[in-house]
């Protein structure tokens, strides 16, 4: 498998993106407004994945279609209007809210420490997943998820990773 990794701590996320449940879209104006984060992207390009200010993942239609085709549990796509710092609007993007959370960290095989923002959350440098835990969970329920122990990583099952790699998405790498 692989993981999406945020370039900075998820403590910057709006609280609705840190939860383990779908976002109630009736509370928001649609489309959701997102801005390119110019700390990481200097020139707007048609990337398939990038981060909005606050740290949420913004994905293009191609990535959304792959994830939806796998019928993954616990992923919500929010209609999004992406604005650049120059006021341009980029079409064909959604905020990808992964609310599926699984406690699957192999407690004996990780290096890291506690988050300064929330001491209940681990900041992981290297880690392994507990295969015994994951084997008990149906595949569609573990195709994509946050680690309960650290929301800085979105874990992606090997099958979903392979489908994503097949489209050669830009703005994402798997580690």
XYZ file of C-alpha atoms in Angstrom:
175
model
C 0.000 0.000 0.000
C 0.985 3.552 0.479
C -0.006 6.783 2.090
C -0.808 10.365 1.292
C 1.236 12.530 3.615
C 0.492 16.110 4.561
C 3.364 18.563 4.297
C 2.536 19.984 7.732
C 0.714 19.064 10.906
C -3.011 18.314 10.740
C -3.620 20.453 13.817
C -4.111 23.278 11.278
C -7.156 21.539 9.803
C -10.607 22.922 10.425
C -12.201 20.743 13.112
C -14.744 19.183 10.725
C -11.881 17.534 8.805
C -10.469 15.877 11.909
C -13.599 13.919 12.734
C -14.370 10.278 12.147
C -17.691 10.916 10.475
C -19.011 12.459 7.262
C -19.321 16.219 7.138
C -22.886 17.513 7.286
C -22.961 19.439 4.014
C -26.189 21.237 4.984
C -24.035 23.430 7.265
C -21.930 24.750 4.377
C -22.533 26.830 1.339
C -21.835 24.784 -1.748
C -19.501 24.708 -3.391
C -16.952 24.583 -0.571
C -14.331 27.311 -1.046
C -10.692 26.256 -1.153
C -7.564 28.274 -1.837
C -4.274 27.102 -3.245
C -1.738 27.054 -0.445
C 1.040 29.243 -1.813
C 3.451 28.039 0.877
C 3.789 24.822 -1.137
C 2.596 25.651 -4.653
C 4.013 28.774 -6.235
C 2.267 28.563 -9.601
C -1.180 27.026 -10.033
C -1.038 23.944 -12.212
C -3.647 21.358 -13.040
C -2.405 18.889 -10.386
C -4.585 15.920 -9.473
C -3.915 16.296 -5.730
C -2.903 19.297 -3.632
C -3.544 20.838 -0.238
C -5.790 23.750 0.545
C -5.017 26.270 3.246
C -5.770 24.506 6.484
C -4.448 21.204 5.156
C -7.380 19.375 3.585
C -6.754 17.283 0.499
C -8.141 18.638 -2.745
C -8.387 16.091 -5.551
C -9.251 16.297 -9.208
C -11.991 14.386 -10.961
C -9.619 11.606 -12.081
C -8.605 10.720 -8.503
C -12.203 10.952 -7.313
C -13.353 8.571 -10.051
C -10.704 5.968 -9.115
C -11.535 6.092 -5.399
C -15.275 5.905 -6.081
C -14.816 3.004 -8.517
C -13.334 0.944 -5.671
C -16.408 1.684 -3.479
C -14.172 2.599 -0.555
C -15.889 3.135 2.795
C -15.409 6.357 4.741
C -14.513 8.826 1.980
C -16.563 11.884 1.181
C -16.047 14.260 -1.736
C -17.227 17.824 -1.203
C -18.039 20.044 -4.146
C -15.278 22.631 -4.187
C -14.428 25.886 -5.905
C -10.650 26.272 -5.966
C -9.322 29.806 -6.088
C -5.742 30.796 -6.688
C -4.096 33.728 -4.952
C -4.594 35.619 -8.231
C -8.353 35.055 -8.078
C -8.504 32.397 -10.801
C -11.022 29.597 -10.325
C -9.930 26.043 -11.143
C -12.698 23.611 -12.132
C -13.027 19.871 -11.532
C -11.848 19.594 -7.912
C -13.316 18.297 -4.665
C -12.183 18.270 -1.064
C -11.535 14.628 -0.186
C -12.626 14.071 3.404
C -11.404 10.686 4.647
C -13.438 9.993 7.766
C -12.651 6.282 7.927
C -10.331 5.828 10.919
C -8.691 2.566 11.965
C -6.452 1.875 14.967
C -3.905 -0.263 13.109
C -0.496 0.945 14.249
C 1.942 -1.834 15.138
C 2.786 -0.514 18.608
C 6.089 -2.419 18.627
C 7.350 -1.016 15.314
C 7.300 2.757 15.142
C 9.480 5.745 15.853
C 8.059 9.130 16.678
C 6.602 11.080 19.548
C 3.528 12.891 20.810
C 2.067 15.867 18.971
C 2.669 19.262 20.545
C -0.886 20.228 19.570
C -2.611 17.114 20.901
C -0.620 14.709 23.094
C -3.096 11.914 22.301
C -1.895 11.936 18.675
C 1.429 10.449 17.587
C 3.760 12.116 15.109
C 5.150 9.117 13.245
C 8.517 9.072 11.520
C 8.654 5.379 10.660
C 5.967 2.818 11.339
C 4.349 -0.468 10.409
C 0.714 -1.475 10.384
C -0.684 -4.354 12.421
C -1.644 -6.973 9.819
C -3.650 -8.966 12.374
C -5.941 -5.995 12.926
C -6.294 -5.206 9.221
C -7.071 -8.794 8.157
C -10.198 -8.703 10.338
C -11.592 -5.717 8.415
C -13.305 -6.172 5.015
C -11.221 -4.808 2.130
C -13.668 -2.026 1.159
C -13.500 -0.790 4.766
C -9.697 -0.499 4.686
C -8.977 0.700 1.150
C -8.335 4.209 2.438
C -8.246 5.383 6.044
C -6.607 7.564 8.649
C -4.598 5.904 11.343
C -6.444 6.512 14.609
C -3.075 7.066 16.244
C -1.967 9.781 13.774
C -4.186 11.766 11.414
C -1.178 13.107 9.511
C -1.270 10.087 7.213
C -3.921 8.683 4.933
C -3.272 4.999 4.408
C -4.052 3.532 0.985
C -4.395 -0.204 0.310
C -2.124 -1.652 -2.388
C -5.098 -2.264 -4.731
C -6.224 1.358 -4.588
C -2.625 2.538 -4.893
C -2.182 0.469 -8.073
C -5.365 1.901 -9.602
C -4.253 5.427 -8.744
C -0.782 4.826 -10.181
C -2.387 3.580 -13.397
C -3.723 7.110 -14.070
C -0.312 8.677 -13.202
C -1.731 11.391 -10.956
C 0.245 14.570 -10.402
C 0.801 16.170 -7.004
C 0.951 12.872 -5.118
C 3.554 10.293 -4.247
C 3.345 7.136 -2.221
C 5.852 6.254 0.481
